[in-house]
PDB file of C-alpha atoms in Angstrom:
ATOM      1  CA  MET A   1     112.457  31.240   9.176  1.00 46.00           C
ATOM      2  CA  THR A   2     115.610  33.220   9.254  1.00 41.00           C
ATOM      3  CA  THR A   3     118.042  33.249  12.117  1.00 42.00           C
ATOM      4  CA  GLU A   4     117.222  36.901  12.825  1.00 43.00           C
ATOM      5  CA  ASN A   5     113.526  36.160  13.073  1.00 43.00           C
ATOM      6  CA  THR A   6     114.195  33.217  15.364  1.00 42.00           C
ATOM      7  CA  GLU A   7     116.244  35.314  17.758  1.00 43.00           C
ATOM      8  CA  ASN A   8     113.589  38.067  17.788  1.00 43.00           C
ATOM      9  CA  THR A   9     110.897  35.529  18.595  1.00 42.00           C
ATOM     10  CA  GLY A  10     112.950  34.102  21.526  1.00 45.00           C
ATOM     11  CA  ILE A  11     113.525  37.539  22.999  1.00 41.00           C
ATOM     12  CA  THR A  12     109.822  38.284  22.804  1.00 42.00           C
ATOM     13  CA  MET A  13     108.884  35.027  24.531  1.00 42.00           C
ATOM     14  CA  ARG A  14     111.438  35.590  27.371  1.00 45.00           C
ATOM     15  CA  ARG A  15     110.098  39.121  27.918  1.00 44.00           C
ATOM     16  CA  ALA A  16     106.529  37.777  28.084  1.00 42.00           C
ATOM     17  CA  THR A  17     107.604  35.108  30.589  1.00 42.00           C
ATOM     18  CA  ARG A  18     109.248  37.692  32.861  1.00 44.00           C
ATOM     19  CA  ALA A  19     106.187  39.948  32.658  1.00 39.00           C
ATOM     20  CA  TRP A  20     103.885  37.083  33.599  1.00 37.00           C
ATOM     21  CA  GLY A  21     106.124  36.109  36.533  1.00 43.00           C
ATOM     22  CA  THR A  22     106.209  39.694  37.786  1.00 42.00           C
ATOM     23  CA  ALA A  23     102.435  39.959  37.556  1.00 39.00           C
ATOM     24  CA  ALA A  24     102.015  36.672  39.409  1.00 39.00           C
ATOM     25  CA  LEU A  25     104.306  37.808  42.221  1.00 36.00           C
ATOM     26  CA  CYS A  26     102.417  41.068  42.547  1.00 35.00           C
ATOM     27  CA  SER A  27      99.150  39.139  42.622  1.00 40.00           C
ATOM     28  CA  LEU A  28     100.436  36.849  45.349  1.00 32.00           C
ATOM     29  CA  ALA A  29     101.777  39.794  47.336  1.00 37.00           C
ATOM     30  CA  LEU A  30      98.406  41.526  47.083  1.00 35.00           C
ATOM     31  CA  ALA A  31      96.696  38.355  48.169  1.00 40.00           C
ATOM     32  CA  GLY A  32      99.049  38.158  51.160  1.00 41.00           C
ATOM     33  CA  CYS A  33      98.299  41.761  52.073  1.00 35.00           C
ATOM     34  CA  SER A  34      94.598  41.027  51.790  1.00 38.00           C
ATOM     35  CA  LEU A  35      95.014  38.001  54.087  1.00 33.00           C
ATOM     36  CA  ALA A  36      97.015  40.098  56.534  1.00 36.00           C
ATOM     37  CA  LEU A  37      94.291  42.718  56.543  1.00 35.00           C
ATOM     38  CA  ALA A  38      91.704  40.021  57.003  1.00 33.00           C
ATOM     39  CA  GLY A  39      93.737  38.647  59.916  1.00 36.00           C
ATOM     40  CA  CYS A  40      93.877  42.079  61.659  1.00 35.00           C
ATOM     41  CA  SER A  41      90.170  42.496  61.154  1.00 34.00           C
ATOM     42  CA  ALA A  42      89.505  39.133  62.753  1.00 37.00           C
ATOM     43  CA  GLN A  43      91.666  39.962  65.775  1.00 38.00           C
ATOM     44  CA  GLY A  44      90.641  43.545  66.309  1.00 37.00           C
ATOM     45  CA  GLY A  45      87.072  43.450  65.038  1.00 36.00           C
ATOM     46  CA  ALA A  46      87.278  47.127  64.133  1.00 36.00           C
ATOM     47  CA  ASP A  47      88.571  47.471  60.576  1.00 38.00           C
ATOM     48  CA  ASP A  48      87.394  45.866  57.347  1.00 39.00           C
ATOM     49  CA  GLY A  49      89.897  47.740  55.135  1.00 38.00           C
ATOM     50  CA  ARG A  50      87.422  50.363  53.946  1.00 41.00           C
ATOM     51  CA  ALA A  51      87.776  54.084  54.629  1.00 41.00           C
ATOM     52  CA  ALA A  52      85.560  55.216  57.503  1.00 46.00           C
ATOM     53  CA  GLY A  53      83.237  58.142  56.990  1.00 49.00           C
ATOM     54  CA  PRO A  54      81.906  60.552  59.659  1.00 55.00           C
ATOM     55  CA  LYS A  55      79.757  58.897  62.366  1.00 56.00           C
ATOM     56  CA  PRO A  56      76.129  59.922  62.496  1.00 62.00           C
ATOM     57  CA  ALA A  57      75.001  61.936  65.517  1.00 65.00           C
ATOM     58  CA  PRO A  58      73.369  59.806  68.291  1.00 65.00           C
ATOM     59  CA  THR A  59      69.609  59.852  68.279  1.00 70.00           C
ATOM     60  CA  ALA A  60      67.403  60.396  71.324  1.00 63.00           C
ATOM     61  CA  ALA A  61      66.751  56.656  71.401  1.00 61.00           C
ATOM     62  CA  ASP A  62      70.534  55.988  71.452  1.00 60.00           C
ATOM     63  CA  ARG A  63      71.003  58.346  74.399  1.00 62.00           C
ATOM     64  CA  ALA A  64      68.116  56.767  76.328  1.00 57.00           C
ATOM     65  CA  SER A  65      69.537  53.288  75.736  1.00 59.00           C
ATOM     66  CA  SER A  66      72.975  54.385  76.974  1.00 57.00           C
ATOM     67  CA  ALA A  67      71.465  55.888  80.112  1.00 53.00           C
ATOM     68  CA  ARG A  68      69.693  52.597  80.875  1.00 57.00           C
ATOM     69  CA  GLN A  69      72.919  50.653  80.482  1.00 54.00           C
ATOM     70  CA  LYS A  70      74.911  52.967  82.842  1.00 51.00           C
ATOM     71  CA  PRO A  71      72.916  53.610  86.022  1.00 49.00           C
ATOM     72  CA  THR A  72      73.605  56.945  87.680  1.00 48.00           C
ATOM     73  CA  GLU A  73      75.738  56.635  90.854  1.00 47.00           C
ATOM     74  CA  ARG A  74      74.359  58.749  93.690  1.00 65.00           C
ATOM     75  CA  THR A  75      76.257  59.568  96.870  1.00 74.00           C
ATOM     76  CA  VAL A  76      74.064  59.251  99.941  1.00 80.00           C
ATOM     77  CA  PRO A  77      74.882  62.094 102.365  1.00 90.00           C
ATOM     78  CA  GLU A  78      76.050  61.147 105.835  1.00 95.00           C
ATOM     79  CA  PRO A  79      73.460  61.542 108.611  1.00 96.00           C
ATOM     80  CA  ALA A  80      73.879  64.884 110.323  1.00 95.00           C
ATOM     81  CA  ALA A  81      73.803  63.241 113.775  1.00 96.00           C
ATOM     82  CA  LEU A  82      77.213  61.640 113.178  1.00 97.00           C
ATOM     83  CA  LYS A  83      78.933  65.036 112.935  1.00 95.00           C
ATOM     84  CA  GLY A  84      78.481  65.601 116.666  1.00 91.00           C
ATOM     85  CA  ALA A  85      79.039  61.995 117.780  1.00 97.00           C
ATOM     86  CA  ARG A  86      81.442  61.171 120.618  1.00 98.00           C
ATOM     87  CA  ILE A  87      82.950  57.793 121.425  1.00 98.00           C
ATOM     88  CA  ASN A  88      83.880  56.352 124.812  1.00 98.00           C
ATOM     89  CA  VAL A  89      87.247  54.793 123.934  1.00 98.00           C
ATOM     90  CA  SER A  90      90.480  56.603 123.054  1.00 98.00           C
ATOM     91  CA  GLU A  91      92.916  55.642 120.322  1.00 98.00           C
ATOM     92  CA  GLY A  92      95.199  52.803 121.395  1.00 98.00           C
ATOM     93  CA  GLN A  93      93.487  52.305 124.740  1.00 98.00           C
ATOM     94  CA  THR A  94      93.672  48.969 126.564  1.00 98.00           C
ATOM     95  CA  VAL A  95      90.334  48.009 128.131  1.00 98.00           C
ATOM     96  CA  GLY A  96      88.751  45.212 130.121  1.00 98.00           C
ATOM     97  CA  VAL A  97      86.700  42.371 128.684  1.00 98.00           C
ATOM     98  CA  GLY A  98      83.362  44.054 129.442  1.00 98.00           C
ATOM     99  CA  MET A  99      83.912  47.371 127.672  1.00 98.00           C
ATOM    100  CA  PRO A 100      81.178  48.229 125.153  1.00 98.00           C
ATOM    101  CA  VAL A 101      81.638  50.706 122.313  1.00 98.00           C
ATOM    102  CA  SER A 102      79.360  53.618 123.188  1.00 98.00           C
ATOM    103  CA  LEU A 103      78.440  56.540 120.923  1.00 98.00           C
ATOM    104  CA  THR A 104      76.553  59.610 122.131  1.00 98.00           C
ATOM    105  CA  PHE A 105      75.029  62.371 120.010  1.00 98.00           C
ATOM    106  CA  ASP A 106      74.484  66.100 120.411  1.00 97.00           C
ATOM    107  CA  ARG A 107      70.751  65.682 119.828  1.00 97.00           C
ATOM    108  CA  PRO A 108      68.257  62.825 119.938  1.00 98.00           C
ATOM    109  CA  VAL A 109      68.226  60.799 116.733  1.00 98.00           C
ATOM    110  CA  PRO A 110      64.622  60.322 115.541  1.00 98.00           C
ATOM    111  CA  VAL A 111      63.486  56.707 115.153  1.00 98.00           C
ATOM    112  CA  ALA A 112      63.128  57.186 111.368  1.00 98.00           C
ATOM    113  CA  GLU A 113      66.818  58.192 111.071  1.00 98.00           C
ATOM    114  CA  ARG A 114      68.379  55.555 113.279  1.00 98.00           C
ATOM    115  CA  ALA A 115      68.791  52.861 110.610  1.00 98.00           C
ATOM    116  CA  ALA A 116      70.696  55.307 108.396  1.00 98.00           C
ATOM    117  CA  VAL A 117      73.021  56.132 111.319  1.00 98.00           C
ATOM    118  CA  GLU A 118      73.638  52.463 112.102  1.00 98.00           C
ATOM    119  CA  ARG A 119      74.580  51.710 108.503  1.00 98.00           C
ATOM    120  CA  ARG A 120      77.552  54.086 108.944  1.00 98.00           C
ATOM    121  CA  LEU A 121      78.774  52.314 112.075  1.00 98.00           C
ATOM    122  CA  LYS A 122      81.367  49.548 111.616  1.00 98.00           C
ATOM    123  CA  VAL A 123      83.129  47.366 114.175  1.00 98.00           C
ATOM    124  CA  GLY A 124      85.900  44.975 113.174  1.00 98.00           C
ATOM    125  CA  ALA A 125      87.485  42.570 115.653  1.00 98.00           C
ATOM    126  CA  ASP A 126      90.438  40.176 115.542  1.00 98.00           C
ATOM    127  CA  PRO A 127      89.510  37.476 116.408  1.00 98.00           C
ATOM    128  CA  VAL A 128      86.055  37.917 114.869  1.00 98.00           C
ATOM    129  CA  VAL A 129      83.098  38.199 117.259  1.00 98.00           C
ATOM    130  CA  THR A 130      79.336  38.112 117.024  1.00 98.00           C
ATOM    131  CA  GLY A 131      78.087  41.501 118.166  1.00 98.00           C
ATOM    132  CA  SER A 132      75.323  44.056 117.744  1.00 98.00           C
ATOM    133  CA  TRP A 133      74.497  47.729 118.181  1.00 98.00           C
ATOM    134  CA  SER A 134      71.555  48.629 120.401  1.00 98.00           C
ATOM    135  CA  TRP A 135      69.947  51.993 121.170  1.00 98.00           C
ATOM    136  CA  VAL A 136      70.229  52.658 124.891  1.00 98.00           C
ATOM    137  CA  LYS A 137      68.410  55.212 127.030  1.00 98.00           C
ATOM    138  CA  ASP A 138      71.246  56.918 128.897  1.00 98.00           C
ATOM    139  CA  ARG A 139      70.411  57.930 132.448  1.00 97.00           C
ATOM    140  CA  ASN A 140      71.457  61.547 131.791  1.00 97.00           C
ATOM    141  CA  LEU A 141      70.442  61.910 128.121  1.00 98.00           C
ATOM    142  CA  HIS A 142      67.296  61.864 126.020  1.00 98.00           C
ATOM    143  CA  ASP A 143      66.115  58.743 124.237  1.00 98.00           C
ATOM    144  CA  GLY A 144      67.950  58.420 120.929  1.00 98.00           C
ATOM    145  CA  GLN A 145      71.169  60.102 122.098  1.00 98.00           C
ATOM    146  CA  ARG A 146      73.147  56.932 122.741  1.00 98.00           C
ATOM    147  CA  ILE A 147      73.884  53.667 120.952  1.00 99.00           C
ATOM    148  CA  ASP A 148      76.147  50.896 122.280  1.00 99.00           C
ATOM    149  CA  TYR A 149      77.880  47.934 120.656  1.00 99.00           C
ATOM    150  CA  ARG A 150      78.845  44.800 122.540  1.00 98.00           C
ATOM    151  CA  PRO A 151      79.703  41.240 121.588  1.00 98.00           C
ATOM    152  CA  ARG A 152      77.383  38.410 122.549  1.00 98.00           C
ATOM    153  CA  GLU A 153      79.844  37.330 125.227  1.00 98.00           C
ATOM    154  CA  PRO A 154      82.586  39.386 126.893  1.00 98.00           C
ATOM    155  CA  TRP A 155      85.607  40.058 124.678  1.00 98.00           C
ATOM    156  CA  GLN A 156      88.449  37.561 124.635  1.00 98.00           C
ATOM    157  CA  PRO A 157      91.717  38.938 126.096  1.00 98.00           C
ATOM    158  CA  GLY A 158      94.003  40.188 123.331  1.00 98.00           C
ATOM    159  CA  THR A 159      91.193  41.046 120.915  1.00 98.00           C
ATOM    160  CA  LYS A 160      92.027  43.997 118.652  1.00 98.00           C
ATOM    161  CA  VAL A 161      89.050  46.180 117.748  1.00 98.00           C
ATOM    162  CA  THR A 162      88.596  48.894 115.095  1.00 98.00           C
ATOM    163  CA  VAL A 163      85.561  51.185 115.187  1.00 98.00           C
ATOM    164  CA  ARG A 164      84.414  53.523 112.407  1.00 98.00           C
ATOM    165  CA  ALA A 165      81.508  55.930 112.868  1.00 98.00           C
ATOM    166  CA  GLY A 166      80.963  57.751 109.605  1.00 97.00           C
ATOM    167  CA  ALA A 167      83.795  59.904 108.277  1.00 95.00           C
ATOM    168  CA  GLY A 168      84.593  61.581 111.578  1.00 95.00           C
ATOM    169  CA  ILE A 169      85.541  58.776 113.989  1.00 97.00           C
ATOM    170  CA  THR A 170      88.025  55.926 113.689  1.00 98.00           C
ATOM    171  CA  ARG A 171      89.376  54.230 116.801  1.00 98.00           C
ATOM    172  CA  THR A 172      91.455  51.161 117.458  1.00 98.00           C
ATOM    173  CA  PHE A 173      91.748  49.625 120.918  1.00 98.00           C
ATOM    174  CA  GLU A 174      92.844  46.356 122.470  1.00 98.00           C
ATOM    175  CA  VAL A 175      91.296  44.136 125.125  1.00 98.00           C
ATOM    176  CA  GLY A 176      93.737  43.420 127.921  1.00 98.00           C
ATOM    177  CA  ARG A 177      93.792  40.650 130.508  1.00 98.00           C
ATOM    178  CA  SER A 178      90.531  39.423 132.007  1.00 98.00           C
ATOM    179  CA  LEU A 179      89.359  40.653 135.406  1.00 98.00           C
ATOM    180  CA  VAL A 180      85.896  39.877 136.762  1.00 98.00           C
ATOM    181  CA  ALA A 181      85.000  40.757 140.372  1.00 98.00           C
ATOM    182  CA  THR A 182      81.826  39.235 141.870  1.00 98.00           C
ATOM    183  CA  VAL A 183      80.414  40.878 144.977  1.00 98.00           C
ATOM    184  CA  ASP A 184      78.021  38.790 147.075  1.00 98.00           C
ATOM    185  CA  VAL A 185      76.169  41.196 149.381  1.00 98.00           C
ATOM    186  CA  ARG A 186      74.860  38.288 151.484  1.00 98.00           C
ATOM    187  CA  THR A 187      78.325  37.004 152.444  1.00 98.00           C
ATOM    188  CA  HIS A 188      79.995  40.460 152.291  1.00 98.00           C
ATOM    189  CA  THR A 189      82.744  39.144 150.053  1.00 98.00           C
ATOM    190  CA  MET A 190      84.179  39.958 146.641  1.00 99.00           C
ATOM    191  CA  THR A 191      85.700  37.180 144.533  1.00 98.00           C
ATOM    192  CA  VAL A 192      88.280  38.531 142.089  1.00 98.00           C
ATOM    193  CA  VAL A 193      89.185  36.315 139.119  1.00 98.00           C
ATOM    194  CA  LYS A 194      92.126  37.725 137.205  1.00 98.00           C
ATOM    195  CA  ASP A 195      93.605  35.727 134.313  1.00 93.00           C
ATOM    196  CA  GLY A 196      92.298  32.534 135.905  1.00 94.00           C
ATOM    197  CA  ARG A 197      93.631  33.260 139.393  1.00 97.00           C
ATOM    198  CA  THR A 198      91.117  33.734 142.182  1.00 98.00           C
ATOM    199  CA  ARG A 199      91.258  35.572 145.464  1.00 98.00           C
ATOM    200  CA  GLU A 200      88.597  36.589 147.962  1.00 98.00           C
ATOM    201  CA  VAL A 201      88.259  40.061 149.493  1.00 98.00           C
ATOM    202  CA  LYS A 202      86.077  41.159 152.413  1.00 98.00           C
ATOM    203  CA  VAL A 203      83.725  44.053 151.614  1.00 98.00           C
ATOM    204  CA  THR A 204      80.771  46.017 152.962  1.00 98.00           C
ATOM    205  CA  ALA A 205      77.910  46.942 150.628  1.00 98.00           C
ATOM    206  CA  GLY A 206      74.719  49.008 150.786  1.00 98.00           C
ATOM    207  CA  ALA A 207      72.729  48.885 153.988  1.00 97.00           C
ATOM    208  CA  PRO A 208      69.078  47.778 153.835  1.00 96.00           C
ATOM    209  CA  GLY A 209      67.063  50.441 152.053  1.00 95.00           C
ATOM    210  CA  MET A 210      70.207  51.803 150.387  1.00 96.00           C
ATOM    211  CA  ASP A 211      71.068  48.569 148.602  1.00 98.00           C
ATOM    212  CA  THR A 212      73.900  48.327 146.104  1.00 98.00           C
ATOM    213  CA  TRP A 213      72.677  47.813 142.549  1.00 98.00           C
ATOM    214  CA  ASN A 214      72.326  44.176 141.564  1.00 98.00           C
ATOM    215  CA  GLY A 215      73.645  42.854 138.244  1.00 98.00           C
ATOM    216  CA  THR A 216      76.663  43.427 136.011  1.00 98.00           C
ATOM    217  CA  MET A 217      78.441  46.780 135.945  1.00 98.00           C
ATOM    218  CA  VAL A 218      81.530  47.835 134.020  1.00 98.00           C
ATOM    219  CA  VAL A 219      84.314  50.062 135.303  1.00 99.00           C
ATOM    220  CA  LEU A 220      83.804  53.523 133.768  1.00 98.00           C
ATOM    221  CA  ASP A 221      86.981  55.109 135.144  1.00 98.00           C
ATOM    222  CA  LYS A 222      88.900  55.472 138.395  1.00 98.00           C
ATOM    223  CA  GLN A 223      90.317  58.300 140.509  1.00 98.00           C
ATOM    224  CA  SER A 224      92.740  58.193 143.403  1.00 98.00           C
ATOM    225  CA  ARG A 225      90.641  60.737 145.363  1.00 98.00           C
ATOM    226  CA  VAL A 226      86.985  61.771 144.890  1.00 97.00           C
ATOM    227  CA  LEU A 227      84.707  64.183 146.740  1.00 97.00           C
ATOM    228  CA  MET A 228      81.438  62.394 147.469  1.00 96.00           C
ATOM    229  CA  ASP A 229      78.376  64.448 148.436  1.00 94.00           C
ATOM    230  CA  SER A 230      75.206  62.681 149.568  1.00 93.00           C
ATOM    231  CA  ARG A 231      73.066  65.546 148.330  1.00 93.00           C
ATOM    232  CA  THR A 232      73.898  64.648 144.708  1.00 90.00           C
ATOM    233  CA  VAL A 233      72.362  61.180 145.065  1.00 89.00           C
ATOM    234  CA  GLY A 234      69.287  62.038 147.097  1.00 88.00           C
ATOM    235  CA  TYR A 235      70.541  61.237 150.610  1.00 90.00           C
ATOM    236  CA  GLY A 236      70.418  64.735 152.038  1.00 92.00           C
ATOM    237  CA  LYS A 237      73.353  65.732 154.257  1.00 92.00           C
ATOM    238  CA  ALA A 238      74.321  62.207 155.259  1.00 91.00           C
ATOM    239  CA  TYR A 239      77.926  62.643 154.113  1.00 92.00           C
ATOM    240  CA  LYS A 240      80.298  64.921 152.273  1.00 95.00           C
ATOM    241  CA  ASP A 241      83.915  63.855 152.265  1.00 95.00           C
ATOM    242  CA  TYR A 242      86.852  62.717 150.142  1.00 97.00           C
ATOM    243  CA  TYR A 243      87.353  59.047 149.540  1.00 97.00           C
ATOM    244  CA  ASN A 244      90.458  57.362 148.164  1.00 98.00           C
ATOM    245  CA  PHE A 245      90.998  54.709 145.467  1.00 98.00           C
ATOM    246  CA  ALA A 246      87.575  55.195 143.909  1.00 98.00           C
ATOM    247  CA  VAL A 247      86.554  52.849 141.058  1.00 98.00           C
ATOM    248  CA  HIS A 248      83.546  54.310 139.214  1.00 98.00           C
ATOM    249  CA  LEU A 249      80.733  51.850 138.333  1.00 98.00           C
ATOM    250  CA  THR A 250      77.537  53.794 137.502  1.00 98.00           C
ATOM    251  CA  THR A 251      76.521  57.287 136.465  1.00 97.00           C
ATOM    252  CA  SER A 252      74.118  57.318 139.390  1.00 96.00           C
ATOM    253  CA  GLY A 253      77.121  57.417 141.744  1.00 95.00           C
ATOM    254  CA  THR A 254      78.028  53.834 142.609  1.00 97.00           C
ATOM    255  CA  TYR A 255      81.730  53.414 143.439  1.00 98.00           C
ATOM    256  CA  LEU A 256      83.888  50.660 144.753  1.00 98.00           C
ATOM    257  CA  HIS A 257      86.308  52.549 147.030  1.00 98.00           C
ATOM    258  CA  GLU A 258      88.272  52.727 150.236  1.00 98.00           C
ATOM    259  CA  ASN A 259      85.983  53.282 153.212  1.00 98.00           C
ATOM    260  CA  PRO A 260      87.195  53.542 156.841  1.00 98.00           C
ATOM    261  CA  ASN A 261      83.936  51.934 157.976  1.00 97.00           C
ATOM    262  CA  ALA A 262      84.980  48.770 156.148  1.00 98.00           C
ATOM    263  CA  ASN A 263      87.813  48.256 158.648  1.00 98.00           C
ATOM    264  CA  ALA A 264      85.290  46.943 161.153  1.00 98.00           C
ATOM    265  CA  THR A 265      82.367  45.819 158.985  1.00 98.00           C
ATOM    266  CA  ALA A 266      83.930  44.249 155.861  1.00 98.00           C
ATOM    267  CA  GLY A 267      83.024  40.576 155.795  1.00 98.00           C
ATOM    268  CA  GLU A 268      80.468  41.125 158.574  1.00 98.00           C
ATOM    269  CA  SER A 269      77.680  43.506 157.530  1.00 98.00           C
ATOM    270  CA  ASN A 270      76.520  46.036 154.962  1.00 98.00           C
ATOM    271  CA  VAL A 271      76.638  49.667 156.154  1.00 98.00           C
ATOM    272  CA  THR A 272      77.218  51.918 153.140  1.00 97.00           C
ATOM    273  CA  HIS A 273      74.858  54.212 151.219  1.00 96.00           C
ATOM    274  CA  GLY A 274      75.060  51.946 148.171  1.00 97.00           C
ATOM    275  CA  CYS A 275      78.757  51.874 147.326  1.00 98.00           C
ATOM    276  CA  ILE A 276      81.055  48.891 147.901  1.00 98.00           C
ATOM    277  CA  GLY A 277      83.577  49.627 150.657  1.00 98.00           C
ATOM    278  CA  LEU A 278      87.070  48.203 151.060  1.00 98.00           C
ATOM    279  CA  ALA A 279      89.342  48.444 154.103  1.00 98.00           C
ATOM    280  CA  THR A 280      92.146  50.992 154.448  1.00 98.00           C
ATOM    281  CA  ASP A 281      94.763  48.301 155.160  1.00 98.00           C
ATOM    282  CA  GLY A 282      95.914  48.213 151.545  1.00 98.00           C
ATOM    283  CA  THR A 283      92.970  46.166 150.266  1.00 98.00           C
ATOM    284  CA  ALA A 284      91.414  49.127 148.427  1.00 98.00           C
ATOM    285  CA  ARG A 285      94.777  50.309 147.100  1.00 98.00           C
ATOM    286  CA  ARG A 286      95.574  46.884 145.646  1.00 98.00           C
ATOM    287  CA  PHE A 287      92.269  46.544 143.811  1.00 98.00           C
ATOM    288  CA  TYR A 288      92.523  50.111 142.511  1.00 98.00           C
ATOM    289  CA  ALA A 289      96.021  49.485 141.146  1.00 98.00           C
ATOM    290  CA  GLU A 290      95.037  46.445 139.112  1.00 98.00           C
ATOM    291  CA  VAL A 291      91.632  47.465 137.730  1.00 98.00           C
ATOM    292  CA  ILE A 292      91.167  49.217 134.360  1.00 98.00           C
ATOM    293  CA  PRO A 293      88.170  50.695 132.523  1.00 98.00           C
ATOM    294  CA  GLY A 294      86.102  47.895 131.005  1.00 98.00           C
ATOM    295  CA  ASP A 295      86.669  45.412 133.837  1.00 99.00           C
ATOM    296  CA  ILE A 296      83.525  43.691 135.089  1.00 99.00           C
ATOM    297  CA  VAL A 297      82.088  44.056 138.590  1.00 98.00           C
ATOM    298  CA  ARG A 298      79.087  41.786 139.152  1.00 98.00           C
ATOM    299  CA  VAL A 299      76.847  42.112 142.205  1.00 98.00           C
ATOM    300  CA  VAL A 300      74.670  39.180 143.297  1.00 98.00           C
ATOM    301  CA  GLY A 301      72.177  38.756 146.126  1.00 98.00           C
ATOM    302  CA  SER A 302      70.929  42.349 146.053  1.00 98.00           C
ATOM    303  CA  ARG A 303      67.623  43.825 144.908  1.00 96.00           C
ATOM    304  CA  GLU A 304      67.088  46.044 141.857  1.00 98.00           C
ATOM    305  CA  THR A 305      69.172  45.375 138.738  1.00 98.00           C
ATOM    306  CA  VAL A 306      71.072  48.294 137.300  1.00 98.00           C
ATOM    307  CA  ASP A 307      69.586  49.796 134.101  1.00 98.00           C
ATOM    308  CA  PRO A 308      71.408  49.393 130.750  1.00 98.00           C
ATOM    309  CA  GLY A 309      71.929  53.160 130.516  1.00 98.00           C
ATOM    310  CA  ASN A 310      73.170  53.666 134.094  1.00 98.00           C
ATOM    311  CA  GLY A 311      76.813  53.366 133.172  1.00 98.00           C
ATOM    312  CA  TYR A 312      77.495  50.329 130.986  1.00 98.00           C
ATOM    313  CA  GLY A 313      74.665  48.104 132.204  1.00 98.00           C
ATOM    314  CA  GLY A 314      73.980  46.498 128.830  1.00 98.00           C
ATOM    315  CA  TRP A 315      75.274  43.118 130.006  1.00 98.00           C
ATOM    316  CA  ASN A 316      72.083  42.777 132.084  1.00 98.00           C
ATOM    317  CA  VAL A 317      70.045  42.553 128.864  1.00 98.00           C
ATOM    318  CA  GLY A 318      69.591  39.151 127.195  1.00 98.00           C
ATOM    319  CA  TRP A 319      71.105  38.737 123.751  1.00 98.00           C
ATOM    320  CA  LYS A 320      67.766  38.517 121.926  1.00 98.00           C
ATOM    321  CA  GLN A 321      66.532  41.674 123.607  1.00 98.00           C
ATOM    322  CA  TRP A 322      69.831  43.442 122.966  1.00 98.00           C
ATOM    323  CA  ARG A 323      69.661  42.728 119.241  1.00 98.00           C
ATOM    324  CA  ALA A 324      66.040  43.883 119.137  1.00 98.00           C
ATOM    325  CA  GLY A 325      67.299  47.297 120.225  1.00 98.00           C
ATOM    326  CA  SER A 326      69.011  47.750 116.861  1.00 98.00           C
ATOM    327  CA  ALA A 327      67.182  49.748 114.179  1.00 98.00           C
ATOM    328  CA  LEU A 328      68.447  47.175 111.639  1.00 98.00           C
ATOM    329  CA  SER A 329      67.077  44.122 113.446  1.00 90.00           C
TER     330      SER A 329
END
């Protein structure tokens, strides 16, 4: 072989070697790209490297299956009765330990609708309490026009309460110090326990035949001066006059107030037409100054017990019976 032929053969072999190396590198690079694509497919689960064509239109069976998987959300309309509801507590009010939450309605709520109304009523308390709503026959309203909430036991002082009644009512209030006054009509005395401190006050209560209601009452409100007319409570023309320092206890007209007759009879006998009388020597003024709506006045030793709907008489109902008055019980 000549030198020229030898050189030509070497050049050819080197060119072939470079071509093979280039092809091998391209092959490896393509393999790497394929592995990279395979890796993306494994992570994303959506692409296998092939061009995607147009998706077929969903069939009726597909649409039915989708509907079964995604249940339709339906908004339940709020009961109409809640639009005219009124609540007995004001925003930010401080109340006594006996104060119930009381809602009244513009019209009687039929029995069949009461559960739906109750489901829209929420009471939150800090600290948490065990409580229940109960439908109450108000003395001045039709059956189904009032529902009250109370805890199993009187509120603890300092409890913070939030009430929501549908979309229209939200109230927050706080329970203040504890005050419970117990009137014993047999001894003509009232024992006032305020924040653990006790004092005794002489009183006069309802005379025989005009007895003061027995049981637990809750202060509704108070007024420094009230016109009291016996004709409004069925006692004819027995009295019509202004009385001072009047603490309101029932819708039927029971008050705990200053009464000049108590100056001579307090601690001795019962002479009133059903109210609880306190002397004019500052005794009535002092009690009036310290009492707030929601405080408890309990009468013992008398006759008929006050009805749950005559003011806030719900504390006279046992817990089991109270809960039974709920449409959700």
